[in-house]
Amino acid sequence: MISVTSLLMREKAVRESKFESLDYDVVFDIKGENLEFKGICANSGAEVATECRFTAVCSGAEKVVVNFHNGD
């Protein structure tokens, strides 16, 4: 979880967000040997912002991939 949060906060979309702070509701699922996290902003008015929705897949202790999307 720490690795996911660290990567998420370093992403350009989050760093350049117009929102002073971002609050995410996050759920996770185990898919085979991977953990998949899905997050959506809890911020009012942020629903269409790129940084509002993300998925992160952890495959192994050090390999985390974060992608932002708007439900596409």
mmCIF file of N, CA, C and O in Angstrom:
data_model
loop_
_atom_site.group_PDB
_atom_site.id
_atom_site.type_symbol
_atom_site.label_atom_id
_atom_site.label_comp_id
_atom_site.label_asym_id
_atom_site.label_seq_id
_atom_site.Cartn_x
_atom_site.Cartn_y
_atom_site.Cartn_z
ATOM 1 N N MET A 1 0.818 -1.191 0.000
ATOM 2 C CA MET A 1 0.000 0.000 0.000
ATOM 3 C C MET A 1 0.864 1.258 0.000
ATOM 4 O O MET A 1 0.550 2.234 -0.656
ATOM 5 N N ILE A 2 1.965 1.209 0.715
ATOM 6 C CA ILE A 2 2.872 2.354 0.764
ATOM 7 C C ILE A 2 3.470 2.620 -0.611
ATOM 8 O O ILE A 2 3.565 3.768 -1.046
ATOM 9 N N SER A 3 3.839 1.569 -1.325
ATOM 10 C CA SER A 3 4.392 1.731 -2.672
ATOM 11 C C SER A 3 3.361 2.336 -3.621
ATOM 12 O O SER A 3 3.687 3.206 -4.434
ATOM 13 N N VAL A 4 2.125 1.882 -3.538
ATOM 14 C CA VAL A 4 1.068 2.415 -4.396
ATOM 15 C C VAL A 4 0.864 3.898 -4.093
ATOM 16 O O VAL A 4 0.803 4.732 -4.997
ATOM 17 N N THR A 5 0.765 4.255 -2.822
ATOM 18 C CA THR A 5 0.557 5.647 -2.438
ATOM 19 C C THR A 5 1.722 6.519 -2.888
ATOM 20 O O THR A 5 1.524 7.611 -3.420
ATOM 21 N N SER A 6 2.924 6.027 -2.709
ATOM 22 C CA SER A 6 4.100 6.783 -3.122
ATOM 23 C C SER A 6 4.097 7.051 -4.619
ATOM 24 O O SER A 6 4.312 8.188 -5.056
ATOM 25 N N LEU A 7 3.841 6.037 -5.411
ATOM 26 C CA LEU A 7 3.786 6.218 -6.863
ATOM 27 C C LEU A 7 2.639 7.129 -7.273
ATOM 28 O O LEU A 7 2.789 7.989 -8.140
ATOM 29 N N LEU A 8 1.514 6.941 -6.661
ATOM 30 C CA LEU A 8 0.336 7.748 -6.977
ATOM 31 C C LEU A 8 0.611 9.235 -6.738
ATOM 32 O O LEU A 8 0.323 10.076 -7.575
ATOM 33 N N MET A 9 1.207 9.560 -5.612
ATOM 34 C CA MET A 9 1.464 10.954 -5.271
ATOM 35 C C MET A 9 2.558 11.589 -6.129
ATOM 36 O O MET A 9 2.635 12.806 -6.240
ATOM 37 N N ARG A 10 3.396 10.776 -6.758
ATOM 38 C CA ARG A 10 4.454 11.301 -7.632
ATOM 39 C C ARG A 10 4.002 11.455 -9.074
ATOM 40 O O ARG A 10 4.719 12.040 -9.878
ATOM 41 N N GLU A 11 2.824 10.958 -9.416
ATOM 42 C CA GLU A 11 2.339 11.049 -10.791
ATOM 43 C C GLU A 11 2.074 12.508 -11.173
ATOM 44 O O GLU A 11 1.596 13.299 -10.371
ATOM 45 N N LYS A 12 2.397 12.843 -12.411
ATOM 46 C CA LYS A 12 2.248 14.213 -12.917
ATOM 47 C C LYS A 12 0.816 14.732 -12.747
ATOM 48 O O LYS A 12 0.605 15.873 -12.356
ATOM 49 N N ALA A 13 -0.163 13.891 -13.036
ATOM 50 C CA ALA A 13 -1.564 14.315 -12.937
ATOM 51 C C ALA A 13 -1.919 14.741 -11.518
ATOM 52 O O ALA A 13 -2.681 15.686 -11.324
ATOM 53 N N VAL A 14 -1.367 14.085 -10.525
ATOM 54 C CA VAL A 14 -1.644 14.432 -9.126
ATOM 55 C C VAL A 14 -0.859 15.678 -8.726
ATOM 56 O O VAL A 14 -1.400 16.596 -8.113
ATOM 57 N N ARG A 15 0.412 15.724 -9.083
ATOM 58 C CA ARG A 15 1.246 16.876 -8.719
ATOM 59 C C ARG A 15 0.727 18.176 -9.334
ATOM 60 O O ARG A 15 0.833 19.229 -8.731
ATOM 61 N N GLU A 16 0.162 18.096 -10.540
ATOM 62 C CA GLU A 16 -0.309 19.292 -11.228
ATOM 63 C C GLU A 16 -1.816 19.514 -11.071
ATOM 64 O O GLU A 16 -2.391 20.357 -11.746
ATOM 65 N N SER A 17 -2.431 18.773 -10.183
ATOM 66 C CA SER A 17 -3.875 18.893 -9.969
ATOM 67 C C SER A 17 -4.248 20.293 -9.495
ATOM 68 O O SER A 17 -3.521 20.927 -8.725
ATOM 69 N N LYS A 18 -5.402 20.768 -9.956
ATOM 70 C CA LYS A 18 -5.896 22.069 -9.502
ATOM 71 C C LYS A 18 -6.500 21.975 -8.106
ATOM 72 O O LYS A 18 -6.764 22.995 -7.481
ATOM 73 N N PHE A 19 -6.687 20.756 -7.622
ATOM 74 C CA PHE A 19 -7.255 20.568 -6.287
ATOM 75 C C PHE A 19 -6.139 20.610 -5.251
ATOM 76 O O PHE A 19 -5.098 19.986 -5.420
ATOM 77 N N GLU A 20 -6.358 21.355 -4.186
ATOM 78 C CA GLU A 20 -5.343 21.507 -3.142
ATOM 79 C C GLU A 20 -4.997 20.172 -2.496
ATOM 80 O O GLU A 20 -3.852 19.898 -2.163
ATOM 81 N N SER A 21 -6.000 19.348 -2.317
ATOM 82 C CA SER A 21 -5.772 18.001 -1.797
ATOM 83 C C SER A 21 -6.737 17.054 -2.506
ATOM 84 O O SER A 21 -7.795 17.478 -2.964
ATOM 85 N N LEU A 22 -6.332 15.813 -2.605
ATOM 86 C CA LEU A 22 -7.163 14.791 -3.239
ATOM 87 C C LEU A 22 -7.462 13.703 -2.227
ATOM 88 O O LEU A 22 -6.563 13.203 -1.555
ATOM 89 N N ASP A 23 -8.726 13.366 -2.108
ATOM 90 C CA ASP A 23 -9.155 12.284 -1.230
ATOM 91 C C ASP A 23 -9.696 11.175 -2.115
ATOM 92 O O ASP A 23 -10.555 11.418 -2.969
ATOM 93 N N TYR A 24 -9.185 9.963 -1.935
ATOM 94 C CA TYR A 24 -9.605 8.831 -2.753
ATOM 95 C C TYR A 24 -10.323 7.785 -1.914
ATOM 96 O O TYR A 24 -9.921 7.506 -0.783
ATOM 97 N N ASP A 25 -11.373 7.231 -2.474
ATOM 98 C CA ASP A 25 -11.974 6.008 -1.942
ATOM 99 C C ASP A 25 -11.342 4.885 -2.750
ATOM 100 O O ASP A 25 -11.381 4.912 -3.985
ATOM 101 N N VAL A 26 -10.744 3.922 -2.079
ATOM 102 C CA VAL A 26 -9.978 2.875 -2.761
ATOM 103 C C VAL A 26 -10.486 1.496 -2.355
ATOM 104 O O VAL A 26 -10.743 1.244 -1.184
ATOM 105 N N VAL A 27 -10.616 0.634 -3.354
ATOM 106 C CA VAL A 27 -10.933 -0.775 -3.112
ATOM 107 C C VAL A 27 -9.831 -1.611 -3.742
ATOM 108 O O VAL A 27 -9.146 -1.158 -4.659
ATOM 109 N N PHE A 28 -9.640 -2.808 -3.231
ATOM 110 C CA PHE A 28 -8.632 -3.670 -3.829
ATOM 111 C C PHE A 28 -9.185 -5.063 -4.028
ATOM 112 O O PHE A 28 -10.149 -5.473 -3.393
ATOM 113 N N ASP A 29 -8.543 -5.769 -4.948
ATOM 114 C CA ASP A 29 -8.957 -7.126 -5.283
ATOM 115 C C ASP A 29 -7.700 -7.944 -5.557
ATOM 116 O O ASP A 29 -6.706 -7.413 -6.052
ATOM 117 N N ILE A 30 -7.741 -9.201 -5.232
ATOM 118 C CA ILE A 30 -6.638 -10.108 -5.536
ATOM 119 C C ILE A 30 -6.975 -10.816 -6.842
ATOM 120 O O ILE A 30 -8.010 -11.461 -6.953
ATOM 121 N N LYS A 31 -6.101 -10.641 -7.827
ATOM 122 C CA LYS A 31 -6.286 -11.270 -9.131
ATOM 123 C C LYS A 31 -5.062 -12.126 -9.414
ATOM 124 O O LYS A 31 -4.015 -11.606 -9.788
ATOM 125 N N GLY A 32 -5.208 -13.420 -9.182
ATOM 126 C CA GLY A 32 -4.061 -14.315 -9.326
ATOM 127 C C GLY A 32 -3.019 -13.967 -8.283
ATOM 128 O O GLY A 32 -3.301 -13.961 -7.098
ATOM 129 N N GLU A 33 -1.804 -13.633 -8.748
ATOM 130 C CA GLU A 33 -0.736 -13.247 -7.829
ATOM 131 C C GLU A 33 -0.592 -11.726 -7.728
ATOM 132 O O GLU A 33 0.348 -11.239 -7.121
ATOM 133 N N ASN A 34 -1.521 -11.004 -8.318
ATOM 134 C CA ASN A 34 -1.467 -9.538 -8.312
ATOM 135 C C ASN A 34 -2.519 -8.949 -7.389
ATOM 136 O O ASN A 34 -3.566 -9.537 -7.168
ATOM 137 N N LEU A 35 -2.225 -7.759 -6.895
ATOM 138 C CA LEU A 35 -3.207 -6.955 -6.178
ATOM 139 C C LEU A 35 -3.612 -5.829 -7.110
ATOM 140 O O LEU A 35 -2.759 -5.170 -7.709
ATOM 141 N N GLU A 36 -4.905 -5.584 -7.246
ATOM 142 C CA GLU A 36 -5.387 -4.492 -8.081
ATOM 143 C C GLU A 36 -6.155 -3.512 -7.218
ATOM 144 O O GLU A 36 -7.067 -3.887 -6.497
ATOM 145 N N PHE A 37 -5.742 -2.255 -7.277
ATOM 146 C CA PHE A 37 -6.395 -1.191 -6.541
ATOM 147 C C PHE A 37 -7.164 -0.323 -7.520
ATOM 148 O O PHE A 37 -6.676 -0.025 -8.611
ATOM 149 N N LYS A 38 -8.355 0.105 -7.133
ATOM 150 C CA LYS A 38 -9.146 1.041 -7.921
ATOM 151 C C LYS A 38 -9.527 2.183 -7.002
ATOM 152 O O LYS A 38 -10.041 1.964 -5.911
ATOM 153 N N GLY A 39 -9.249 3.396 -7.471
ATOM 154 C CA GLY A 39 -9.544 4.565 -6.651
ATOM 155 C C GLY A 39 -10.359 5.583 -7.410
ATOM 156 O O GLY A 39 -10.225 5.729 -8.620
ATOM 157 N N ILE A 40 -11.196 6.269 -6.684
ATOM 158 C CA ILE A 40 -11.992 7.364 -7.253
ATOM 159 C C ILE A 40 -12.008 8.496 -6.234
ATOM 160 O O ILE A 40 -12.068 8.264 -5.024
ATOM 161 N N CYS A 41 -11.939 9.725 -6.755
ATOM 162 C CA CYS A 41 -11.913 10.895 -5.874
ATOM 163 C C CYS A 41 -13.187 10.997 -5.046
ATOM 164 O O CYS A 41 -14.278 10.754 -5.547
ATOM 165 N N ALA A 42 -12.993 11.402 -3.834
ATOM 166 C CA ALA A 42 -14.126 11.717 -2.977
ATOM 167 C C ALA A 42 -14.360 13.224 -2.984
ATOM 168 O O ALA A 42 -15.299 13.708 -2.369
ATOM 169 N N ASN A 43 -13.504 13.964 -3.705
ATOM 170 C CA ASN A 43 -13.611 15.420 -3.786
ATOM 171 C C ASN A 43 -14.818 15.822 -4.624
ATOM 172 O O ASN A 43 -14.977 15.347 -5.749
ATOM 173 N N SER A 44 -15.594 16.719 -4.129
ATOM 174 C CA SER A 44 -16.723 17.250 -4.878
ATOM 175 C C SER A 44 -16.200 18.080 -6.045
ATOM 176 O O SER A 44 -15.284 18.874 -5.887
ATOM 177 N N GLY A 45 -16.759 17.870 -7.221
ATOM 178 C CA GLY A 45 -16.366 18.617 -8.397
ATOM 179 C C GLY A 45 -15.175 18.069 -9.146
ATOM 180 O O GLY A 45 -14.756 18.613 -10.154
ATOM 181 N N ALA A 46 -14.594 16.972 -8.686
ATOM 182 C CA ALA A 46 -13.394 16.422 -9.319
ATOM 183 C C ALA A 46 -13.697 15.258 -10.252
ATOM 184 O O ALA A 46 -12.786 14.691 -10.833
ATOM 185 N N GLU A 47 -14.957 14.926 -10.420
ATOM 186 C CA GLU A 47 -15.332 13.702 -11.135
ATOM 187 C C GLU A 47 -14.760 13.598 -12.542
ATOM 188 O O GLU A 47 -14.474 12.509 -13.013
ATOM 189 N N VAL A 48 -14.581 14.705 -13.246
ATOM 190 C CA VAL A 48 -14.113 14.655 -14.631
ATOM 191 C C VAL A 48 -12.602 14.875 -14.749
ATOM 192 O O VAL A 48 -12.053 14.775 -15.841
ATOM 193 N N ALA A 49 -11.928 15.162 -13.656
ATOM 194 C CA ALA A 49 -10.487 15.394 -13.692
ATOM 195 C C ALA A 49 -9.748 14.081 -13.924
ATOM 196 O O ALA A 49 -10.138 13.032 -13.416
ATOM 197 N N THR A 50 -8.684 14.156 -14.711
ATOM 198 C CA THR A 50 -7.885 12.963 -15.022
ATOM 199 C C THR A 50 -7.412 12.266 -13.754
ATOM 200 O O THR A 50 -7.395 11.044 -13.672
ATOM 201 N N GLU A 51 -7.001 13.049 -12.774
ATOM 202 C CA GLU A 51 -6.445 12.488 -11.541
ATOM 203 C C GLU A 51 -7.509 11.919 -10.606
ATOM 204 O O GLU A 51 -7.189 11.405 -9.544
ATOM 205 N N CYS A 52 -8.772 11.955 -11.034
ATOM 206 C CA CYS A 52 -9.853 11.502 -10.162
ATOM 207 C C CYS A 52 -9.985 9.979 -10.074
ATOM 208 O O CYS A 52 -10.350 9.449 -9.045
ATOM 209 N N ARG A 53 -9.674 9.277 -11.152
ATOM 210 C CA ARG A 53 -9.827 7.819 -11.152
ATOM 211 C C ARG A 53 -8.502 7.166 -11.510
ATOM 212 O O ARG A 53 -7.826 7.594 -12.425
ATOM 213 N N PHE A 54 -8.154 6.130 -10.765
ATOM 214 C CA PHE A 54 -6.928 5.421 -11.086
ATOM 215 C C PHE A 54 -7.085 3.930 -10.831
ATOM 216 O O PHE A 54 -7.964 3.497 -10.092
ATOM 217 N N THR A 55 -6.241 3.170 -11.481
ATOM 218 C CA THR A 55 -6.058 1.759 -11.152
ATOM 219 C C THR A 55 -4.573 1.569 -10.905
ATOM 220 O O THR A 55 -3.741 2.238 -11.519
ATOM 221 N N ALA A 56 -4.238 0.700 -10.014
ATOM 222 C CA ALA A 56 -2.848 0.364 -9.734
ATOM 223 C C ALA A 56 -2.759 -1.142 -9.589
ATOM 224 O O ALA A 56 -3.574 -1.755 -8.898
ATOM 225 N N VAL A 57 -1.800 -1.731 -10.260
ATOM 226 C CA VAL A 57 -1.606 -3.173 -10.193
ATOM 227 C C VAL A 57 -0.242 -3.443 -9.590
ATOM 228 O O VAL A 57 0.764 -2.906 -10.045
ATOM 229 N N CYS A 58 -0.218 -4.259 -8.562
ATOM 230 C CA CYS A 58 1.027 -4.652 -7.907
ATOM 231 C C CYS A 58 1.313 -6.104 -8.255
ATOM 232 O O CYS A 58 0.541 -6.996 -7.918
ATOM 233 N N SER A 59 2.411 -6.304 -8.940
ATOM 234 C CA SER A 59 2.830 -7.669 -9.256
ATOM 235 C C SER A 59 4.221 -7.853 -8.680
ATOM 236 O O SER A 59 5.205 -7.425 -9.252
ATOM 237 N N GLY A 60 4.288 -8.405 -7.507
ATOM 238 C CA GLY A 60 5.557 -8.532 -6.796
ATOM 239 C C GLY A 60 5.712 -7.374 -5.826
ATOM 240 O O GLY A 60 4.979 -6.396 -5.877
ATOM 241 N N ALA A 61 6.695 -7.493 -4.966
ATOM 242 C CA ALA A 61 6.875 -6.516 -3.895
ATOM 243 C C ALA A 61 7.269 -5.127 -4.392
ATOM 244 O O ALA A 61 6.915 -4.127 -3.789
ATOM 245 N N GLU A 62 7.977 -5.041 -5.500
ATOM 246 C CA GLU A 62 8.494 -3.750 -5.945
ATOM 247 C C GLU A 62 7.891 -3.258 -7.254
ATOM 248 O O GLU A 62 8.158 -2.148 -7.672
ATOM 249 N N LYS A 63 7.073 -4.053 -7.934
ATOM 250 C CA LYS A 63 6.558 -3.656 -9.235
ATOM 251 C C LYS A 63 5.115 -3.186 -9.116
ATOM 252 O O LYS A 63 4.211 -3.975 -8.862
ATOM 253 N N VAL A 64 4.915 -1.874 -9.295
ATOM 254 C CA VAL A 64 3.593 -1.270 -9.220
ATOM 255 C C VAL A 64 3.390 -0.424 -10.461
ATOM 256 O O VAL A 64 4.247 0.355 -10.849
ATOM 257 N N VAL A 65 2.243 -0.573 -11.101
ATOM 258 C CA VAL A 65 1.886 0.224 -12.276
ATOM 259 C C VAL A 65 0.618 0.991 -11.948
ATOM 260 O O VAL A 65 -0.379 0.392 -11.560
ATOM 261 N N VAL A 66 0.677 2.329 -12.119
ATOM 262 C CA VAL A 66 -0.478 3.192 -11.845
ATOM 263 C C VAL A 66 -0.950 3.787 -13.160
ATOM 264 O O VAL A 66 -0.162 4.285 -13.951
ATOM 265 N N ASN A 67 -2.261 3.744 -13.409
ATOM 266 C CA ASN A 67 -2.860 4.365 -14.583
ATOM 267 C C ASN A 67 -4.032 5.217 -14.156
ATOM 268 O O ASN A 67 -4.844 4.789 -13.328
ATOM 269 N N PHE A 68 -4.128 6.425 -14.733
ATOM 270 C CA PHE A 68 -5.255 7.301 -14.479
ATOM 271 C C PHE A 68 -6.219 7.219 -15.653
ATOM 272 O O PHE A 68 -5.814 7.034 -16.792
ATOM 273 N N HIS A 69 -7.508 7.356 -15.372
ATOM 274 C CA HIS A 69 -8.525 7.306 -16.409
ATOM 275 C C HIS A 69 -9.793 7.955 -15.879
ATOM 276 O O HIS A 69 -9.909 8.235 -14.696
ATOM 277 N N ASN A 70 -10.706 8.218 -16.757
ATOM 278 C CA ASN A 70 -11.996 8.787 -16.375
ATOM 279 C C ASN A 70 -13.110 7.828 -16.714
ATOM 280 O O ASN A 70 -14.142 8.213 -17.250
ATOM 281 N N GLY A 71 -12.900 6.577 -16.422
ATOM 282 C CA GLY A 71 -13.906 5.573 -16.705
ATOM 283 C C GLY A 71 -13.880 5.097 -18.144
ATOM 284 O O GLY A 71 -14.764 4.385 -18.583
ATOM 285 N N ASP A 72 -12.842 5.487 -18.895
ATOM 286 C CA ASP A 72 -12.718 5.075 -20.298
ATOM 287 C C ASP A 72 -12.418 3.590 -20.398
ATOM 288 O O ASP A 72 -11.774 3.027 -19.608
#
